[in-house]
GROMACS .gro file of C-alpha atoms in nm:
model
  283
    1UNK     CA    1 -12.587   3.575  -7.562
    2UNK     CA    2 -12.296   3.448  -7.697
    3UNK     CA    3 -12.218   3.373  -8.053
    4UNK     CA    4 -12.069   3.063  -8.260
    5UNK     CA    5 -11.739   3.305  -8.341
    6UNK     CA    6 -11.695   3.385  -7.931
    7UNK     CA    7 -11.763   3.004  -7.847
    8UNK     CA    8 -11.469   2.905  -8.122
    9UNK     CA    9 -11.249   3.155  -8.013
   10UNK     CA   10 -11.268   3.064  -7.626
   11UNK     CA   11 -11.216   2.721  -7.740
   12UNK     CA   12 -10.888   2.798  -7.908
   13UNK     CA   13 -10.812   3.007  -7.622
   14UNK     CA   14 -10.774   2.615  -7.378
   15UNK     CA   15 -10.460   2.398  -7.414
   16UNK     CA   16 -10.460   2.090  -7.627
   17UNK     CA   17 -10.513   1.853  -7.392
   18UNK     CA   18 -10.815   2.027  -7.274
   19UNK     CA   19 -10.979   2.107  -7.599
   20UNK     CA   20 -10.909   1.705  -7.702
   21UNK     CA   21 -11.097   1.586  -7.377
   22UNK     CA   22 -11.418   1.813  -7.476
   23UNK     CA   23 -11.369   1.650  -7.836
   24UNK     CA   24 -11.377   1.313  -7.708
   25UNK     CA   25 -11.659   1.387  -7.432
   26UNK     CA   26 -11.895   1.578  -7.622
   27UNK     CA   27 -11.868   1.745  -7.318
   28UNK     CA   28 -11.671   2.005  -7.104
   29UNK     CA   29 -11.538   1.826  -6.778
   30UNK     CA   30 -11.570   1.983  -6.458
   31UNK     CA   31 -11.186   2.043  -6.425
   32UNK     CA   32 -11.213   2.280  -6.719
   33UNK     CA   33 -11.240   2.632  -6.633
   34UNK     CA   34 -11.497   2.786  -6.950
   35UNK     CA   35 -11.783   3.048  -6.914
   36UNK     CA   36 -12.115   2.885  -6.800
   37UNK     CA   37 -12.233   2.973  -7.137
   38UNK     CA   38 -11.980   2.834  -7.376
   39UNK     CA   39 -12.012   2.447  -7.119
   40UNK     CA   40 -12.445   2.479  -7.177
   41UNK     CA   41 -12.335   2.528  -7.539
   42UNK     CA   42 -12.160   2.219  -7.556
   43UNK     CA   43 -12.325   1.980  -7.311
   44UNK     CA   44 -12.672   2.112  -7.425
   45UNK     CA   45 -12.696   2.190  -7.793
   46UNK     CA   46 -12.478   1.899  -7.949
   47UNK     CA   47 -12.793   1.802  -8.207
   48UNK     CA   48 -12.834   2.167  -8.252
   49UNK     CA   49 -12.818   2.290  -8.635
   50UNK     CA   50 -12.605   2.573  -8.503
   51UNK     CA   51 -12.377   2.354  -8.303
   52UNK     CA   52 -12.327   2.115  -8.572
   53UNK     CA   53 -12.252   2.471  -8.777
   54UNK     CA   54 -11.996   2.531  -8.529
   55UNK     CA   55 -11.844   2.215  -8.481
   56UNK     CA   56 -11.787   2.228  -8.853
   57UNK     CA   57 -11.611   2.522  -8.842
   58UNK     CA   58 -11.385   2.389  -8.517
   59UNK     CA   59 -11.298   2.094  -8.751
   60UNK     CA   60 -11.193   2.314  -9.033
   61UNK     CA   61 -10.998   2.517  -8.820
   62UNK     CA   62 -10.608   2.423  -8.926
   63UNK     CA   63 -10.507   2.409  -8.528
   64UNK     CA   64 -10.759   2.180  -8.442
   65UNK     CA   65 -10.656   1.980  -8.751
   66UNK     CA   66 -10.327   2.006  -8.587
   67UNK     CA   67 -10.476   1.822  -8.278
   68UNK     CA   68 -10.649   1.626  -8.448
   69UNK     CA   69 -10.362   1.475  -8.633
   70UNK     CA   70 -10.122   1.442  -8.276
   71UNK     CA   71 -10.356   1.233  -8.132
   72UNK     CA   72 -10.368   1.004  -8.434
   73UNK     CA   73  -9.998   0.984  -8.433
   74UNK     CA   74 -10.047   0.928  -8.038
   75UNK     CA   75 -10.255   0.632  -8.036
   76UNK     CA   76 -10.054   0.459  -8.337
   77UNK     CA   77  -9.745   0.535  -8.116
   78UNK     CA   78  -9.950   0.386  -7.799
   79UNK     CA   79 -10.048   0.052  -8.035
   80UNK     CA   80  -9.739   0.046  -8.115
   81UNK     CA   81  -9.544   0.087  -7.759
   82UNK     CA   82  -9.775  -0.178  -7.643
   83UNK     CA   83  -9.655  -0.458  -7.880
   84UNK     CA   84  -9.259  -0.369  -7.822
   85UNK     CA   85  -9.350  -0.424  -7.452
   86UNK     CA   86  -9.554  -0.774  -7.502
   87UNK     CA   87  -9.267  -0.895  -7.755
   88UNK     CA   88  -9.019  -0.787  -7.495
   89UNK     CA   89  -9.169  -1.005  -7.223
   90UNK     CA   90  -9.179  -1.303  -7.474
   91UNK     CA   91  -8.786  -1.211  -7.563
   92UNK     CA   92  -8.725  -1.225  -7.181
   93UNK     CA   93  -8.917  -1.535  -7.128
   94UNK     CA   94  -8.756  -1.729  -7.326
   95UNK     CA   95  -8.407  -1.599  -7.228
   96UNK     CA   96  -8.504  -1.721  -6.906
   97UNK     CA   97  -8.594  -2.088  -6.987
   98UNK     CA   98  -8.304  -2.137  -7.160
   99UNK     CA   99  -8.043  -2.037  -6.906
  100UNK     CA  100  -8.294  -2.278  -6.653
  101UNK     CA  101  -8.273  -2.558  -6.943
  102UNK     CA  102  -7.869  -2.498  -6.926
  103UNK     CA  103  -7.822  -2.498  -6.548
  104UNK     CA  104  -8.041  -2.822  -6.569
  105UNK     CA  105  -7.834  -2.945  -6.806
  106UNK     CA  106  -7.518  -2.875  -6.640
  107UNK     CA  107  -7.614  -3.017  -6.336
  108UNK     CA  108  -7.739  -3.376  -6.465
  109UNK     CA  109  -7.391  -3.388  -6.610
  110UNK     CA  110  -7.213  -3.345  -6.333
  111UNK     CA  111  -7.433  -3.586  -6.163
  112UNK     CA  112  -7.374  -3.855  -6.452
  113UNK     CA  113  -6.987  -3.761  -6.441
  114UNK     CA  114  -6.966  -3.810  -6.016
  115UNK     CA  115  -7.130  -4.172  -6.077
  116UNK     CA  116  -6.914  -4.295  -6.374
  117UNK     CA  117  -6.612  -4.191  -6.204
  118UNK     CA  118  -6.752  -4.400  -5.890
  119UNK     CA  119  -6.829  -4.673  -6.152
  120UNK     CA  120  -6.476  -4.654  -6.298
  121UNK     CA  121  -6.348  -4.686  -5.956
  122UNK     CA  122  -6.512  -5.004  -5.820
  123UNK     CA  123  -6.477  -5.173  -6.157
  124UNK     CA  124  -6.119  -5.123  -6.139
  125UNK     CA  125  -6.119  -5.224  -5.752
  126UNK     CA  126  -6.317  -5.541  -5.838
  127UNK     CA  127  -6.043  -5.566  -6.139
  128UNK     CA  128  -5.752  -5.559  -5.948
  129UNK     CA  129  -5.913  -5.851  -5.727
  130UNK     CA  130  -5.974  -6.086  -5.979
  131UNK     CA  131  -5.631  -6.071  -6.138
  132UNK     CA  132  -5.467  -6.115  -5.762
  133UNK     CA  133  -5.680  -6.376  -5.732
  134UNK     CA  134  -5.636  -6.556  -6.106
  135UNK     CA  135  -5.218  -6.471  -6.037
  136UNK     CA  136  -5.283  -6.692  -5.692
  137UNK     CA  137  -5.469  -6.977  -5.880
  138UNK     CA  138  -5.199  -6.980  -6.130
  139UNK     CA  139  -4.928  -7.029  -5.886
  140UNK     CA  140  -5.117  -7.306  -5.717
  141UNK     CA  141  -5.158  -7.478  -6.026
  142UNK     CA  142  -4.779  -7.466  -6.088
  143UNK     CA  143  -4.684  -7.582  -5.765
  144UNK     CA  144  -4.935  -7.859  -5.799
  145UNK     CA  145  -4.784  -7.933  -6.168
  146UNK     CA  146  -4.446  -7.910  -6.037
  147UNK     CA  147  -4.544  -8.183  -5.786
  148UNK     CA  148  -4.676  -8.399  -5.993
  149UNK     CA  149  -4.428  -8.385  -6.231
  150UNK     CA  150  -4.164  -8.517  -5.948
  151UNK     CA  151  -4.394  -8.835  -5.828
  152UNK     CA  152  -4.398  -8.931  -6.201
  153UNK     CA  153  -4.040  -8.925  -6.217
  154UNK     CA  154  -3.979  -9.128  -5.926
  155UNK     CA  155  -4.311  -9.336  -5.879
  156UNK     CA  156  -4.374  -9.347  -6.277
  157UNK     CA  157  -4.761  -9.192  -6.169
  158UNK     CA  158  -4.975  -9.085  -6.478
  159UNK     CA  159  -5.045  -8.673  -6.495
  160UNK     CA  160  -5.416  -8.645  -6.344
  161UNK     CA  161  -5.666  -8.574  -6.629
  162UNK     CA  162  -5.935  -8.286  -6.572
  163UNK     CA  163  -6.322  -8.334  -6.706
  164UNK     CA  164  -6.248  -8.219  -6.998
  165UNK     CA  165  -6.012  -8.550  -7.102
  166UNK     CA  166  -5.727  -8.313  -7.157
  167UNK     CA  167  -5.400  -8.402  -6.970
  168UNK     CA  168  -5.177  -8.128  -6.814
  169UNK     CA  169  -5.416  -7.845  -6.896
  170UNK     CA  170  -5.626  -7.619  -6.607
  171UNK     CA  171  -5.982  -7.531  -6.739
  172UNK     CA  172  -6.028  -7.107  -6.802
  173UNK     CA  173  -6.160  -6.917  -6.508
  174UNK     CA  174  -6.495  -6.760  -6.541
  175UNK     CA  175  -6.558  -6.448  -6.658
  176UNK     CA  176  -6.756  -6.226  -6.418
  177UNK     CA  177  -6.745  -5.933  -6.583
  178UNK     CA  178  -6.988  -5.999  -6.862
  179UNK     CA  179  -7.166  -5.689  -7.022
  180UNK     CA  180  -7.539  -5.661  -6.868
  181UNK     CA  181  -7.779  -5.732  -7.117
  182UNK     CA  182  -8.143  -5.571  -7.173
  183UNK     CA  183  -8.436  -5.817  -7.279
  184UNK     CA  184  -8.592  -5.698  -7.567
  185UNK     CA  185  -8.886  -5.976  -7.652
  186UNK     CA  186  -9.219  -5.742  -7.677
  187UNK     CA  187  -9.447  -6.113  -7.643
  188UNK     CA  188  -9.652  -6.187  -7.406
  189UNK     CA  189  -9.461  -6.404  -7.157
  190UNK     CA  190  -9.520  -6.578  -6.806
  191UNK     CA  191  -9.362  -6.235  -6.633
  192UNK     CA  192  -9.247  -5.889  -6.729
  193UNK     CA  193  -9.001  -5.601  -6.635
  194UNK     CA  194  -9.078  -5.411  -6.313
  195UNK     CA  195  -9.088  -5.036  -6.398
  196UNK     CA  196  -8.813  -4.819  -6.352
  197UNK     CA  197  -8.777  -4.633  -6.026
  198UNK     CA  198  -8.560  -4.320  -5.967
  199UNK     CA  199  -8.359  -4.417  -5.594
  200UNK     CA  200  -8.166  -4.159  -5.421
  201UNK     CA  201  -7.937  -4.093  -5.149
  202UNK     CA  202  -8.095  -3.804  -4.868
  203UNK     CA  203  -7.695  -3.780  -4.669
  204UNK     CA  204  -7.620  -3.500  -4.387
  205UNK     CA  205  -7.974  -3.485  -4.237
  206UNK     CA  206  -8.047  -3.364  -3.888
  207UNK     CA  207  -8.074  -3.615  -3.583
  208UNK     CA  208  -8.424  -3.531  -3.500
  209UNK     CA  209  -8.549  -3.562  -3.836
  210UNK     CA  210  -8.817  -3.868  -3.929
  211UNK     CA  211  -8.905  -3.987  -4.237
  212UNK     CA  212  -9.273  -3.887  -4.197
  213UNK     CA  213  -9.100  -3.528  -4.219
  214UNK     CA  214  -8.918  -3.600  -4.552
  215UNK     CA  215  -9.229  -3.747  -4.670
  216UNK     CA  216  -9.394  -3.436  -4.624
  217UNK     CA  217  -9.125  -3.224  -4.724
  218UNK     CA  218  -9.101  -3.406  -5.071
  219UNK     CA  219  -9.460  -3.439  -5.127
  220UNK     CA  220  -9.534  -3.074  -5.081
  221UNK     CA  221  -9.172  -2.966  -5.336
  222UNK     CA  222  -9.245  -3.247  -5.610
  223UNK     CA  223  -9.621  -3.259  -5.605
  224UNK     CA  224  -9.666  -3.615  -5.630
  225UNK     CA  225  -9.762  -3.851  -5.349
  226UNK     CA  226  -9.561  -4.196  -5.488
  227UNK     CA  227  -9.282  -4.166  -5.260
  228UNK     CA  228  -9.095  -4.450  -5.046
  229UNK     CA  229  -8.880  -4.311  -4.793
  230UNK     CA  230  -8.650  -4.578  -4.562
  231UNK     CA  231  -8.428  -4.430  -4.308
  232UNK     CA  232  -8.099  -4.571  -4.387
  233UNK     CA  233  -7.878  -4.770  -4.048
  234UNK     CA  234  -7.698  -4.539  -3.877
  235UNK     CA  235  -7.336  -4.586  -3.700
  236UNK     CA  236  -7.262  -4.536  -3.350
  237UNK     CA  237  -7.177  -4.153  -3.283
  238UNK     CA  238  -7.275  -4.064  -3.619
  239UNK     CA  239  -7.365  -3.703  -3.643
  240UNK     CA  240  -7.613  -3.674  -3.917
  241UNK     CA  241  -7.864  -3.948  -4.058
  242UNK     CA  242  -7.938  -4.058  -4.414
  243UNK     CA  243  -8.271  -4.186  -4.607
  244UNK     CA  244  -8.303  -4.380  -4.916
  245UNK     CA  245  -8.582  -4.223  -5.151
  246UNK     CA  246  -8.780  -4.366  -5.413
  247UNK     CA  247  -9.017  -4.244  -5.635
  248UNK     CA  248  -9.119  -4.249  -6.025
  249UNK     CA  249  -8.805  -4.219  -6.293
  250UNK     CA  250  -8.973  -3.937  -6.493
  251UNK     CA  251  -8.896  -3.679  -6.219
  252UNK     CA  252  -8.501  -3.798  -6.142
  253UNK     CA  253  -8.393  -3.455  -6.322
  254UNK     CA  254  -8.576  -3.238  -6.073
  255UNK     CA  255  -8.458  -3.485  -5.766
  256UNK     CA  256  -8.133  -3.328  -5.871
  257UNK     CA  257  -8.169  -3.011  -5.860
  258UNK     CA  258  -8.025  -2.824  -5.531
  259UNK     CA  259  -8.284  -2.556  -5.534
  260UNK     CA  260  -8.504  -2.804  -5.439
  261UNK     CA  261  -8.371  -2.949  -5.145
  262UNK     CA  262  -8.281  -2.696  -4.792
  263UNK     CA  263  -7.959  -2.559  -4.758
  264UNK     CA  264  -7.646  -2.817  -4.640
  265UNK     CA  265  -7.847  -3.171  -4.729
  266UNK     CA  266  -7.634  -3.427  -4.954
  267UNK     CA  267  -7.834  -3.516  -5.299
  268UNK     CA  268  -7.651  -3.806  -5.462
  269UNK     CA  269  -7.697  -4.181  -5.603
  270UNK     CA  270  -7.819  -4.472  -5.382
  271UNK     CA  271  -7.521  -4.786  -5.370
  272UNK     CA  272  -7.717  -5.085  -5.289
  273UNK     CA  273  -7.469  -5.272  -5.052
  274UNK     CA  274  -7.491  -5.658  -4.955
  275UNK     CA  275  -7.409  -5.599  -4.588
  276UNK     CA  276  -7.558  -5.345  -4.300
  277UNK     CA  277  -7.199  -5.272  -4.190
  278UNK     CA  278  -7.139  -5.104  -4.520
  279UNK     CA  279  -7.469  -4.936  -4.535
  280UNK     CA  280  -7.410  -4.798  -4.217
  281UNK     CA  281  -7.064  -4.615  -4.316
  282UNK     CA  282  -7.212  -4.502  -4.641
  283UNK     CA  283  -7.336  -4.136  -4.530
   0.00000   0.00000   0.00000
């Protein structure tokens, strides 16, 4: 039979990964080529006095100290390794939401930008209109001076005198243009403010689409089931066909979004015209 001295020096004799798994196992696995002997001396005696006597002297031993002290440094470097890798997700994460938070961003400005300009446009179209029509009004109110002015000379007639009891003077034209104003009274009153609504434009749609499709469509991408979709009139010949969509103000940043909406549709604000005709050529 074998002795404690043989069993320590066929130990030694294994490589280092080997001799740490029987260290960890208590045990020798069955991937380990050892002597019958030396594996029923290590799976069989482990209370034994004389294989705690030998175990003491395999711990004393400087390369198993040696071991010993790698796989320390191992694990620390595994703890370690593992909480680089977690911070470097977080790192990445958040790298990610802000370049989503600045596309956002970009695009809701270039949103508000396309409908100021079309602001700026139609206030200086309905600008231009008023002062033709004031300059027209003006001239009409000379002529009309003018002809007065020669009946009084020749038929001595008095200068006609407006509501106002002021002779020879036109009253102001309205202004029309007056800046919109926001209530602000938090009482109770006899009715209130409806709540905002977010109304878009759906432009360059297929023929054979229905809004029972968009409804679907936008119920499924949005997750929300508050949506009114009206198919908007639709010219003679036209190609494509538009919708008018409303649905709850909190989501108008995500209605805006192009990722959201398939490839070629037109996203953009809903003009509220006064006539069909107009709504018709709006695509």
């Amino acid at each position: 039979m074998a002795t404690s001295s043989e069993f320590s020096a066929e130990l030694l004799k294994l490589k280092k990964d080997h001799l740490v798994e029987i260290i960890l196992n208590k045990c020798v696995p069955s991937t380990i080529s050892v002597s019958e002997e030396l594996r029923r001396h290590v799976e069989d005696t482990e209370n034994d006095g004389t294989s705690k006597l030998a175990k003491v002297n395999l711990e004393n031993n400087i390369p198993f100290i040696k071991l010993e002290s790698e796989l320390k440094l191992t694990k620390v470097e595994l703890e370690c390794s593992k909480e680089i890798i977690a911070t470097l997700k977080t790192t990445v994460s958040d790298k990610e939401l802000i370049i989503t938070l600045l596309q956002k961003s970009k695009q809701i400005n270039s949103a508000q930008m396309d409908c100021s300009v079309a602001d700026a446009v139609k206030k200086s179209s309905n600008q231009g209109n008023q002062e033709n029509q004031r300059t027209n009004i003006n001239q009409i109110n000379c002529g009309v001076a003018n002809g007065m002015k020669i009946d009084s000379n020749h038929g001595k007639q008095n200068q006609p005198t407006n509501y106002s009891g002021n002779q020879g003077k036109s009253q102001e034209p309205i202004n029309k243009n007056k800046a919109k104003v926001v209530g602000s009274n938090e009482k109770e009153n006899v009715f209130k403010s409806a709540p905002k609504r977010a109304v878009i434009h759906l432009g360059r749609v297929n023929l054979n689409t229905s809004p029972e499709d968009i409804k679907n469509y936008v119920v499924t991408t949005f997750k929300r089931n508050d949506f009114n979709i009206e198919p908007c009139p639709v010219r003679e010949g036209a190609k494509s066909i538009s919708f008018r969509i409303e649905t709850d103000i909190s989501i108008l940043e995500e209605l805006y979004l192009s990722e959201n909406w398939p490839k070629g549709v037109l996203i953009n604000r809903y003009r509220f015209f006064r006539n069909q005709t107009a709504a018709a050529e709006f695509k």
